[in-house]
Amino acid sequence: MVRTPNLPPRLQREAQRAEDAARAAGLDFFEVVFESVDARDLNAIAAYGGFPRRYASWRFGMDFERLHKGYSYGLSKIYELVINNDPTIAYLVRSNSLMEQKLVMAHVFGHADFFKNNAWFAPTERRMVQTMDAHADRLKRISAEQGQDQVERMLDRALGLEGLIDPYLPLQQTKSGKSVDRVGRARASFEAVMDGRPAPAPVPTHLPGSTLPTYDCLAFLIEFAPLEPWQREVLRIVRDEAYYFMPQRQTKIMNEGWASFWHSRLLTNGLLDGSEIIDFADCHSGATASQPGQLNPYKLGIELFRHAERLGHDIFRLRKIHNDSSFIDELVDEEFALENQLFTYHDNPKGGGPQIASRDWRTVKRELMNSLAWGGQPRIQLREVDAEGALVLVHRHDGRDLVLQEAGQLISQLAHLWGAPVHLLSLDGGQGKRVTAGKAGVSVADCEEAVESCGGSTSPKQRPEQKRRTA
Amino acid sequence: MGYEVYRMEKDRARFRDIVRGRLRGDLKKYLSSTELLGQRAGRTISIPVPQIELPRLRFGNNESEGVGQGPGKEGAPVEGDGQEGDAAGAAGDEPGKHVLEIEVEIEELAEMLAAELELPNIEPRGTKQLLSEGGRYSGLRNQGPRSLRHFRRTFKRALTRTIAEGNWNPADPRVVPIKDDERFRMRRTAPLPESSAVIFHMMDVSGSMGKEQKEIVRIQAFWIDTWLRSQYKNIEVVYIVHDAVAKIVNDEEFFHLRESGGTKISSAYELALELIQTKYRPDQWNIYPFHYSDGDNWSARDTSHCISLLRDELLPRVNQFCYGQVRSAYGSGQFKKDLDKELGGSENLVSAAVDGRDEIADSIRAFLGRGC
């Protein structure tokens, strides 16, 4: 089913054709709603992460300012915007040509299929439009009670920490069946009360991920930090939204690759008029263009799926079980690296900017996976609360150092929420370091222990441990 | 326009508030840089501000390693910026890499400037007010068009008369105005002071004034204009350049013209005086001449001619005369010394030496700090 509430008849017909073609090709998706908007609206929606409504924050205003300036100066233009939701909602820009609309529609069906079927998206909230709306309402109410400035400060602090979650947690929860059946429990107690029986006592549960050691620092704070109820609520909202967005970071290459693969196939197999082919080729090659030193997720993704198809893989199965890192592990081989002219680069030791370091496909593959693991984020584990009550965070070092000064600012916000000092162990140029934030400010000290905790080896080229829980 | 945009306006306004706050904090920086110059459009100035970033955990320097795509042998330099695309989700956005432009109204910027430099508001001098015919309906008369009838006054008179005549019946409170009761609004014209000002920017463009010196003048002129624009409703700016002779130019030429040859400061003063006598008469204009040079003059004779021009002709006619001496590699800086010696006691002459960009703020404070 495709719904097209405000589309002109011509586009409604095209949307229907695109849907039929997508279904015939084997794509499977929730209902897709196409909404036609003008460019200014789309910039606003994009600044809100694709949602019609978010909580009040200056950051959305800043993003809008940037997008809108970029658009008015003709520097950037958003073609497509689609959100993971049931129904899947996609926006079409009114000023686009018919060919561009067709391209966007076919592309959207690719994303819609990916959202519905990829394992990493399975645990995500599918009624996120309503959830975002509810979050906005809650924060509005909290602001009214606590004062806007206070809530804004708290929100900014919490948002700095949004990377401190465990990308693997939601999937583990689903697999182990541990996720709490809230609806079922609510229904049971409702029925009990209606029947005149005493309601079952609420089962005290801690948030999954809040037991030490954990990567889900936010869950731990929500459970154990000395916070006001409203502050917990803010953290909970930030955590929910962070988990919702996390799979998109983990599957950017696959998701864009899959959508590009299908728009290209569907359009050239009947959706396009012969007269539109040249314009399409121009547009498509623009989107998949790559520059040296840059990896374009559209380009890399589409080539990986094409490569997989040539090798006789079941591409539908691949799109179901992988994230970017494991997908590359599965597919990148010598032929692929050669054909796509992949290389690794490093800074020229004599100066003069980066230079090509290696074209060895194993090296390329290892570096690529390394940079994509953990959603491309630093991997930070909350190890323990030490004897003095301070939090100890450990950066699982994968060869890339952190900007310690900025990390110090971040953990000082964490210390503020925790109400006691916070230590972060990391490596810097192979040296063990301990960053400490507390009442006295931020300090960095050498730390022998960190060398072992953070990686065991100081070699910057250490191979990261592989997470293959999906396979 | 959809509802998203309206909702967005709040977030946008909040962001702009935060930016203004930062701008206030960083005004010193803007006072010595050319960032804002040439950004003026009508009554607003667009200010480049770095995107505000929340602190995040980010990979640092040794991340200039990565994976790329393209031709080239091992060891060949990688073209492009050497950053990974967002493919790997790890491109390091350094703070300040993204720059946004925010529009701020001139009044607002001037108000920040005033707060930073503790500038007093200017009180236009009584005799320098240009009178214009302003009018308000503040009077009353007993004849006039229906549309201007003053209902309350008319009713009040009619009521008074009714009671006086003994016709007032509280049970049937009817009041019928007659022609004699009617009052009408009348337009009263009052002379309204309207403040107009003219700024003369005069600059020495002889060979010894280099690029940096001119940049400093540009920055000074920008802030002076911004301030005076916020103080006067009507501002005209005249740009005069001089070497051995003076001429009127537009702002573009003013900041970029480069002449060689000697320096005869009196030529500029004479030209300004001529304009004041013909076009910008002191009884109608607040006059602010600014003169920038590196302090070299052709001859001591010309300097003494300048001083007598200032003392006898210019200073009595202007609100304030400002001389900014920019240090250059060749300039002797003699002119400021002579000026201070001869006219140091004058109330409306300010001279300031600017040795570098850091001193721009001080010189602006000296120029504008007197409030006249």
PDB file of C-alpha atoms in Angstrom, chain A residues 204-418:
ATOM      1  CA  PRO A 204      11.045  -4.091  39.939  1.00  0.00           C
ATOM      2  CA  THR A 205      13.257  -4.132  36.910  1.00  0.00           C
ATOM      3  CA  HIS A 206      16.365  -2.260  36.126  1.00  0.00           C
ATOM      4  CA  LEU A 207      16.858  -0.916  32.664  1.00  0.00           C
ATOM      5  CA  PRO A 208      18.640  -3.462  30.523  1.00  0.00           C
ATOM      6  CA  GLY A 209      22.203  -2.353  30.106  1.00  0.00           C
ATOM      7  CA  SER A 210      22.492  -0.741  33.515  1.00  0.00           C
ATOM      8  CA  THR A 211      24.532  -3.506  35.143  1.00  0.00           C
ATOM      9  CA  LEU A 212      28.290  -3.014  35.321  1.00  0.00           C
ATOM     10  CA  PRO A 213      30.413  -3.246  33.335  1.00  0.00           C
ATOM     11  CA  THR A 214      28.328  -1.730  30.580  1.00  0.00           C
ATOM     12  CA  TYR A 215      28.577   0.253  27.378  1.00  0.00           C
ATOM     13  CA  ASP A 216      25.178   1.747  28.079  1.00  0.00           C
ATOM     14  CA  CYS A 217      26.329   4.581  30.264  1.00  0.00           C
ATOM     15  CA  LEU A 218      23.019   6.400  29.883  1.00  0.00           C
ATOM     16  CA  ALA A 219      21.058   3.456  31.279  1.00  0.00           C
ATOM     17  CA  PHE A 220      23.396   3.328  34.265  1.00  0.00           C
ATOM     18  CA  LEU A 221      22.931   7.033  34.952  1.00  0.00           C
ATOM     19  CA  ILE A 222      19.172   6.771  34.671  1.00  0.00           C
ATOM     20  CA  GLU A 223      19.142   3.997  37.229  1.00  0.00           C
ATOM     21  CA  PHE A 224      21.815   5.040  39.666  1.00  0.00           C
ATOM     22  CA  ALA A 225      22.781   8.705  39.354  1.00  0.00           C
ATOM     23  CA  PRO A 226      21.467  11.014  42.103  1.00  0.00           C
ATOM     24  CA  LEU A 227      19.061  12.879  39.859  1.00  0.00           C
ATOM     25  CA  GLU A 228      15.695  14.538  40.127  1.00  0.00           C
ATOM     26  CA  PRO A 229      12.876  12.597  38.492  1.00  0.00           C
ATOM     27  CA  TRP A 230      12.591  15.123  35.692  1.00  0.00           C
ATOM     28  CA  GLN A 231      16.313  14.834  34.970  1.00  0.00           C
ATOM     29  CA  ARG A 232      15.950  11.082  34.688  1.00  0.00           C
ATOM     30  CA  GLU A 233      13.096  11.673  32.301  1.00  0.00           C
ATOM     31  CA  VAL A 234      15.270  13.877  30.096  1.00  0.00           C
ATOM     32  CA  LEU A 235      17.985  11.220  30.049  1.00  0.00           C
ATOM     33  CA  ARG A 236      15.435   8.553  29.210  1.00  0.00           C
ATOM     34  CA  ILE A 237      14.141  10.559  26.261  1.00  0.00           C
ATOM     35  CA  VAL A 238      17.653  11.167  24.957  1.00  0.00           C
ATOM     36  CA  ARG A 239      18.506   7.486  25.365  1.00  0.00           C
ATOM     37  CA  ASP A 240      15.359   6.301  23.583  1.00  0.00           C
ATOM     38  CA  GLU A 241      16.049   8.579  20.655  1.00  0.00           C
ATOM     39  CA  ALA A 242      19.726   7.610  20.540  1.00  0.00           C
ATOM     40  CA  TYR A 243      18.791   3.924  20.297  1.00  0.00           C
ATOM     41  CA  TYR A 244      16.300   4.737  17.594  1.00  0.00           C
ATOM     42  CA  PHE A 245      18.928   6.487  15.463  1.00  0.00           C
ATOM     43  CA  MET A 246      21.816   4.091  16.200  1.00  0.00           C
ATOM     44  CA  PRO A 247      21.060   1.455  13.491  1.00  0.00           C
ATOM     45  CA  GLN A 248      21.152   4.183  10.852  1.00  0.00           C
ATOM     46  CA  ARG A 249      24.770   4.909  11.778  1.00  0.00           C
ATOM     47  CA  GLN A 250      25.602   1.232  11.742  1.00  0.00           C
ATOM     48  CA  THR A 251      24.126   0.562   8.316  1.00  0.00           C
ATOM     49  CA  LYS A 252      24.661   3.778   6.388  1.00  0.00           C
ATOM     50  CA  ILE A 253      26.601   2.114   3.571  1.00  0.00           C
ATOM     51  CA  MET A 254      24.256  -0.843   3.271  1.00  0.00           C
ATOM     52  CA  ASN A 255      21.115   1.215   3.564  1.00  0.00           C
ATOM     53  CA  GLU A 256      22.121   3.765   0.929  1.00  0.00           C
ATOM     54  CA  GLY A 257      23.653   1.044  -1.226  1.00  0.00           C
ATOM     55  CA  TRP A 258      20.491  -1.026  -1.113  1.00  0.00           C
ATOM     56  CA  ALA A 259      18.254   1.939  -1.954  1.00  0.00           C
ATOM     57  CA  SER A 260      20.553   3.021  -4.800  1.00  0.00           C
ATOM     58  CA  PHE A 261      20.790  -0.524  -6.093  1.00  0.00           C
ATOM     59  CA  TRP A 262      17.012  -0.708  -6.336  1.00  0.00           C
ATOM     60  CA  HIS A 263      16.322   2.753  -7.688  1.00  0.00           C
ATOM     61  CA  SER A 264      18.808   2.075 -10.419  1.00  0.00           C
ATOM     62  CA  ARG A 265      17.312  -1.319 -11.250  1.00  0.00           C
ATOM     63  CA  LEU A 266      13.650  -0.328 -11.020  1.00  0.00           C
ATOM     64  CA  LEU A 267      14.060   2.860 -13.021  1.00  0.00           C
ATOM     65  CA  THR A 268      16.025   1.305 -15.851  1.00  0.00           C
ATOM     66  CA  ASN A 269      13.662  -1.649 -16.019  1.00  0.00           C
ATOM     67  CA  GLY A 270      10.543   0.175 -17.006  1.00  0.00           C
ATOM     68  CA  LEU A 271       9.776   3.049 -14.659  1.00  0.00           C
ATOM     69  CA  LEU A 272      11.637   5.558 -16.769  1.00  0.00           C
ATOM     70  CA  ASP A 273      10.606   6.947 -20.077  1.00  0.00           C
ATOM     71  CA  GLY A 274      13.274   6.607 -22.768  1.00  0.00           C
ATOM     72  CA  SER A 275      13.626  10.386 -22.861  1.00  0.00           C
ATOM     73  CA  GLU A 276      14.540  10.499 -19.179  1.00  0.00           C
ATOM     74  CA  ILE A 277      17.454   8.074 -19.272  1.00  0.00           C
ATOM     75  CA  ILE A 278      20.182  10.646 -19.854  1.00  0.00           C
ATOM     76  CA  ASP A 279      18.926  12.929 -17.090  1.00  0.00           C
ATOM     77  CA  PHE A 280      18.665   9.956 -14.794  1.00  0.00           C
ATOM     78  CA  ALA A 281      22.222   8.857 -15.564  1.00  0.00           C
ATOM     79  CA  ASP A 282      23.432  12.354 -14.807  1.00  0.00           C
ATOM     80  CA  CYS A 283      21.584  12.492 -11.523  1.00  0.00           C
ATOM     81  CA  HIS A 284      22.572   8.983 -10.478  1.00  0.00           C
ATOM     82  CA  SER A 285      26.232   9.467 -11.257  1.00  0.00           C
ATOM     83  CA  GLY A 286      26.173  12.688  -9.277  1.00  0.00           C
ATOM     84  CA  ALA A 287      24.851  10.858  -6.244  1.00  0.00           C
ATOM     85  CA  THR A 288      27.353   8.019  -6.540  1.00  0.00           C
ATOM     86  CA  ALA A 289      30.385  10.103  -7.448  1.00  0.00           C
ATOM     87  CA  SER A 290      33.459   9.497  -5.360  1.00  0.00           C
ATOM     88  CA  GLN A 291      36.500  11.620  -4.739  1.00  0.00           C
ATOM     89  CA  PRO A 292      39.913  10.356  -3.828  1.00  0.00           C
ATOM     90  CA  GLY A 293      40.246  10.293  -0.086  1.00  0.00           C
ATOM     91  CA  GLN A 294      36.505  10.131   0.362  1.00  0.00           C
ATOM     92  CA  LEU A 295      34.223   7.179   0.516  1.00  0.00           C
ATOM     93  CA  ASN A 296      30.746   7.785  -0.766  1.00  0.00           C
ATOM     94  CA  PRO A 297      28.349   5.431   1.049  1.00  0.00           C
ATOM     95  CA  TYR A 298      26.013   5.390  -1.961  1.00  0.00           C
ATOM     96  CA  LYS A 299      28.829   4.321  -4.248  1.00  0.00           C
ATOM     97  CA  LEU A 300      30.469   1.800  -1.949  1.00  0.00           C
ATOM     98  CA  GLY A 301      27.101   0.326  -0.988  1.00  0.00           C
ATOM     99  CA  ILE A 302      25.742  -0.113  -4.484  1.00  0.00           C
ATOM    100  CA  GLU A 303      29.001  -1.678  -5.667  1.00  0.00           C
ATOM    101  CA  LEU A 304      28.979  -4.112  -2.764  1.00  0.00           C
ATOM    102  CA  PHE A 305      25.458  -5.284  -3.572  1.00  0.00           C
ATOM    103  CA  ARG A 306      26.298  -5.605  -7.271  1.00  0.00           C
ATOM    104  CA  HIS A 307      29.424  -7.543  -6.370  1.00  0.00           C
ATOM    105  CA  ALA A 308      27.394  -9.819  -4.098  1.00  0.00           C
ATOM    106  CA  GLU A 309      24.886 -10.466  -6.853  1.00  0.00           C
ATOM    107  CA  ARG A 310      27.669 -11.368  -9.301  1.00  0.00           C
ATOM    108  CA  LEU A 311      29.124 -13.787  -6.770  1.00  0.00           C
ATOM    109  CA  GLY A 312      25.717 -15.441  -6.505  1.00  0.00           C
ATOM    110  CA  HIS A 313      24.913 -14.360  -2.945  1.00  0.00           C
ATOM    111  CA  ASP A 314      21.316 -14.024  -1.850  1.00  0.00           C
ATOM    112  CA  ILE A 315      21.269 -10.251  -1.579  1.00  0.00           C
ATOM    113  CA  PHE A 316      17.969 -10.255   0.296  1.00  0.00           C
ATOM    114  CA  ARG A 317      19.538 -12.399   2.974  1.00  0.00           C
ATOM    115  CA  LEU A 318      22.589 -10.128   3.136  1.00  0.00           C
ATOM    116  CA  ARG A 319      20.467  -7.023   3.645  1.00  0.00           C
ATOM    117  CA  LYS A 320      18.658  -8.843   6.422  1.00  0.00           C
ATOM    118  CA  ILE A 321      21.518  -9.991   8.613  1.00  0.00           C
ATOM    119  CA  HIS A 322      24.409  -7.563   8.242  1.00  0.00           C
ATOM    120  CA  ASN A 323      25.553  -4.188   9.422  1.00  0.00           C
ATOM    121  CA  ASP A 324      28.182  -2.188   7.514  1.00  0.00           C
ATOM    122  CA  SER A 325      31.107  -3.722   9.306  1.00  0.00           C
ATOM    123  CA  SER A 326      30.058  -7.359   8.924  1.00  0.00           C
ATOM    124  CA  PHE A 327      28.833  -6.734   5.378  1.00  0.00           C
ATOM    125  CA  ILE A 328      32.287  -5.558   4.353  1.00  0.00           C
ATOM    126  CA  ASP A 329      33.820  -8.496   6.170  1.00  0.00           C
ATOM    127  CA  GLU A 330      31.632 -10.811   4.129  1.00  0.00           C
ATOM    128  CA  LEU A 331      32.105  -9.233   0.725  1.00  0.00           C
ATOM    129  CA  VAL A 332      35.308  -7.259   0.269  1.00  0.00           C
ATOM    130  CA  ASP A 333      37.865  -9.402  -1.536  1.00  0.00           C
ATOM    131  CA  GLU A 334      40.828  -8.768  -3.760  1.00  0.00           C
ATOM    132  CA  GLU A 335      38.731  -8.395  -6.876  1.00  0.00           C
ATOM    133  CA  PHE A 336      36.415  -5.867  -5.260  1.00  0.00           C
ATOM    134  CA  ALA A 337      39.224  -3.771  -3.827  1.00  0.00           C
ATOM    135  CA  LEU A 338      40.998  -3.735  -7.162  1.00  0.00           C
ATOM    136  CA  GLU A 339      37.949  -2.940  -9.216  1.00  0.00           C
ATOM    137  CA  ASN A 340      36.907  -0.111  -6.953  1.00  0.00           C
ATOM    138  CA  GLN A 341      40.434   1.233  -6.626  1.00  0.00           C
ATOM    139  CA  LEU A 342      40.311   1.157  -2.836  1.00  0.00           C
ATOM    140  CA  PHE A 343      43.349   2.211  -0.882  1.00  0.00           C
ATOM    141  CA  THR A 344      44.366   3.207   2.599  1.00  0.00           C
ATOM    142  CA  TYR A 345      46.081   6.502   3.182  1.00  0.00           C
ATOM    143  CA  HIS A 346      48.086   8.103   5.923  1.00  0.00           C
ATOM    144  CA  ASP A 347      49.812  11.390   6.468  1.00  0.00           C
ATOM    145  CA  ASN A 348      52.969  11.792   4.478  1.00  0.00           C
ATOM    146  CA  PRO A 349      55.705  11.710   7.104  1.00  0.00           C
ATOM    147  CA  LYS A 350      57.569  14.365   5.135  1.00  0.00           C
ATOM    148  CA  GLY A 351      54.546  16.624   5.188  1.00  0.00           C
ATOM    149  CA  GLY A 352      52.388  17.662   2.273  1.00  0.00           C
ATOM    150  CA  GLY A 353      49.154  16.013   3.287  1.00  0.00           C
ATOM    151  CA  PRO A 354      47.898  12.469   3.026  1.00  0.00           C
ATOM    152  CA  GLN A 355      49.360   9.939   0.648  1.00  0.00           C
ATOM    153  CA  ILE A 356      48.290   6.490  -0.497  1.00  0.00           C
ATOM    154  CA  ALA A 357      49.675   3.983   1.973  1.00  0.00           C
ATOM    155  CA  SER A 358      48.599   0.644   0.655  1.00  0.00           C
ATOM    156  CA  ARG A 359      46.508  -1.056  -1.973  1.00  0.00           C
ATOM    157  CA  ASP A 360      46.689  -4.429  -0.313  1.00  0.00           C
ATOM    158  CA  TRP A 361      43.087  -5.550  -0.075  1.00  0.00           C
ATOM    159  CA  ARG A 362      43.489  -7.140   3.356  1.00  0.00           C
ATOM    160  CA  THR A 363      44.827  -3.904   4.790  1.00  0.00           C
ATOM    161  CA  VAL A 364      42.067  -1.917   3.137  1.00  0.00           C
ATOM    162  CA  LYS A 365      39.427  -4.266   4.459  1.00  0.00           C
ATOM    163  CA  ARG A 366      40.803  -4.223   7.975  1.00  0.00           C
ATOM    164  CA  GLU A 367      40.972  -0.438   8.119  1.00  0.00           C
ATOM    165  CA  LEU A 368      37.517  -0.082   6.677  1.00  0.00           C
ATOM    166  CA  MET A 369      35.978  -2.448   9.200  1.00  0.00           C
ATOM    167  CA  ASN A 370      37.927  -0.838  11.970  1.00  0.00           C
ATOM    168  CA  SER A 371      36.530   2.567  11.152  1.00  0.00           C
ATOM    169  CA  LEU A 372      32.970   1.298  10.894  1.00  0.00           C
ATOM    170  CA  ALA A 373      32.782  -0.938  13.938  1.00  0.00           C
ATOM    171  CA  TRP A 374      30.666   0.373  16.796  1.00  0.00           C
ATOM    172  CA  GLY A 375      28.802   2.719  14.460  1.00  0.00           C
ATOM    173  CA  GLY A 376      32.031   4.615  13.755  1.00  0.00           C
ATOM    174  CA  GLN A 377      32.073   5.880  17.339  1.00  0.00           C
ATOM    175  CA  PRO A 378      34.723   5.493  20.021  1.00  0.00           C
ATOM    176  CA  ARG A 379      33.953   2.482  22.152  1.00  0.00           C
ATOM    177  CA  ILE A 380      33.609   3.542  25.762  1.00  0.00           C
ATOM    178  CA  GLN A 381      32.896   1.106  28.536  1.00  0.00           C
ATOM    179  CA  LEU A 382      31.711   2.073  31.973  1.00  0.00           C
ATOM    180  CA  ARG A 383      33.778  -0.352  34.013  1.00  0.00           C
ATOM    181  CA  GLU A 384      33.069   0.328  37.642  1.00  0.00           C
ATOM    182  CA  VAL A 385      32.337   2.706  40.448  1.00  0.00           C
ATOM    183  CA  ASP A 386      35.607   2.834  42.337  1.00  0.00           C
ATOM    184  CA  ALA A 387      36.145   2.909  46.092  1.00  0.00           C
ATOM    185  CA  GLU A 388      35.789   6.707  46.195  1.00  0.00           C
ATOM    186  CA  GLY A 389      32.508   6.587  44.339  1.00  0.00           C
ATOM    187  CA  ALA A 390      33.988   7.834  41.074  1.00  0.00           C
ATOM    188  CA  LEU A 391      32.931   6.415  37.723  1.00  0.00           C
ATOM    189  CA  VAL A 392      35.661   4.715  35.720  1.00  0.00           C
ATOM    190  CA  LEU A 393      35.253   4.750  31.949  1.00  0.00           C
ATOM    191  CA  VAL A 394      37.564   2.826  29.676  1.00  0.00           C
ATOM    192  CA  HIS A 395      38.137   3.700  26.055  1.00  0.00           C
ATOM    193  CA  ARG A 396      38.549   0.441  24.128  1.00  0.00           C
ATOM    194  CA  HIS A 397      41.312   1.658  21.891  1.00  0.00           C
ATOM    195  CA  ASP A 398      41.268   0.526  18.269  1.00  0.00           C
ATOM    196  CA  GLY A 399      44.258   2.460  16.977  1.00  0.00           C
ATOM    197  CA  ARG A 400      42.565   5.830  16.881  1.00  0.00           C
ATOM    198  CA  ASP A 401      43.241   8.263  19.693  1.00  0.00           C
ATOM    199  CA  LEU A 402      40.567  10.458  21.217  1.00  0.00           C
ATOM    200  CA  VAL A 403      40.692  14.226  21.339  1.00  0.00           C
ATOM    201  CA  LEU A 404      41.411  14.157  25.055  1.00  0.00           C
ATOM    202  CA  GLN A 405      40.692  17.786  25.712  1.00  0.00           C
ATOM    203  CA  GLU A 406      37.167  17.513  24.345  1.00  0.00           C
ATOM    204  CA  ALA A 407      36.689  14.163  26.055  1.00  0.00           C
ATOM    205  CA  GLY A 408      37.580  15.994  29.257  1.00  0.00           C
ATOM    206  CA  GLN A 409      34.797  18.519  28.677  1.00  0.00           C
ATOM    207  CA  LEU A 410      32.389  15.696  28.061  1.00  0.00           C
ATOM    208  CA  ILE A 411      33.223  13.721  31.157  1.00  0.00           C
ATOM    209  CA  SER A 412      33.040  16.847  33.276  1.00  0.00           C
ATOM    210  CA  GLN A 413      29.391  17.056  32.220  1.00  0.00           C
ATOM    211  CA  LEU A 414      29.093  13.420  33.167  1.00  0.00           C
ATOM    212  CA  ALA A 415      30.690  14.161  36.542  1.00  0.00           C
ATOM    213  CA  HIS A 416      28.130  16.888  37.040  1.00  0.00           C
ATOM    214  CA  LEU A 417      25.290  14.413  36.560  1.00  0.00           C
ATOM    215  CA  TRP A 418      26.960  11.701  38.593  1.00  0.00           C
TER     216      TRP A 418
END
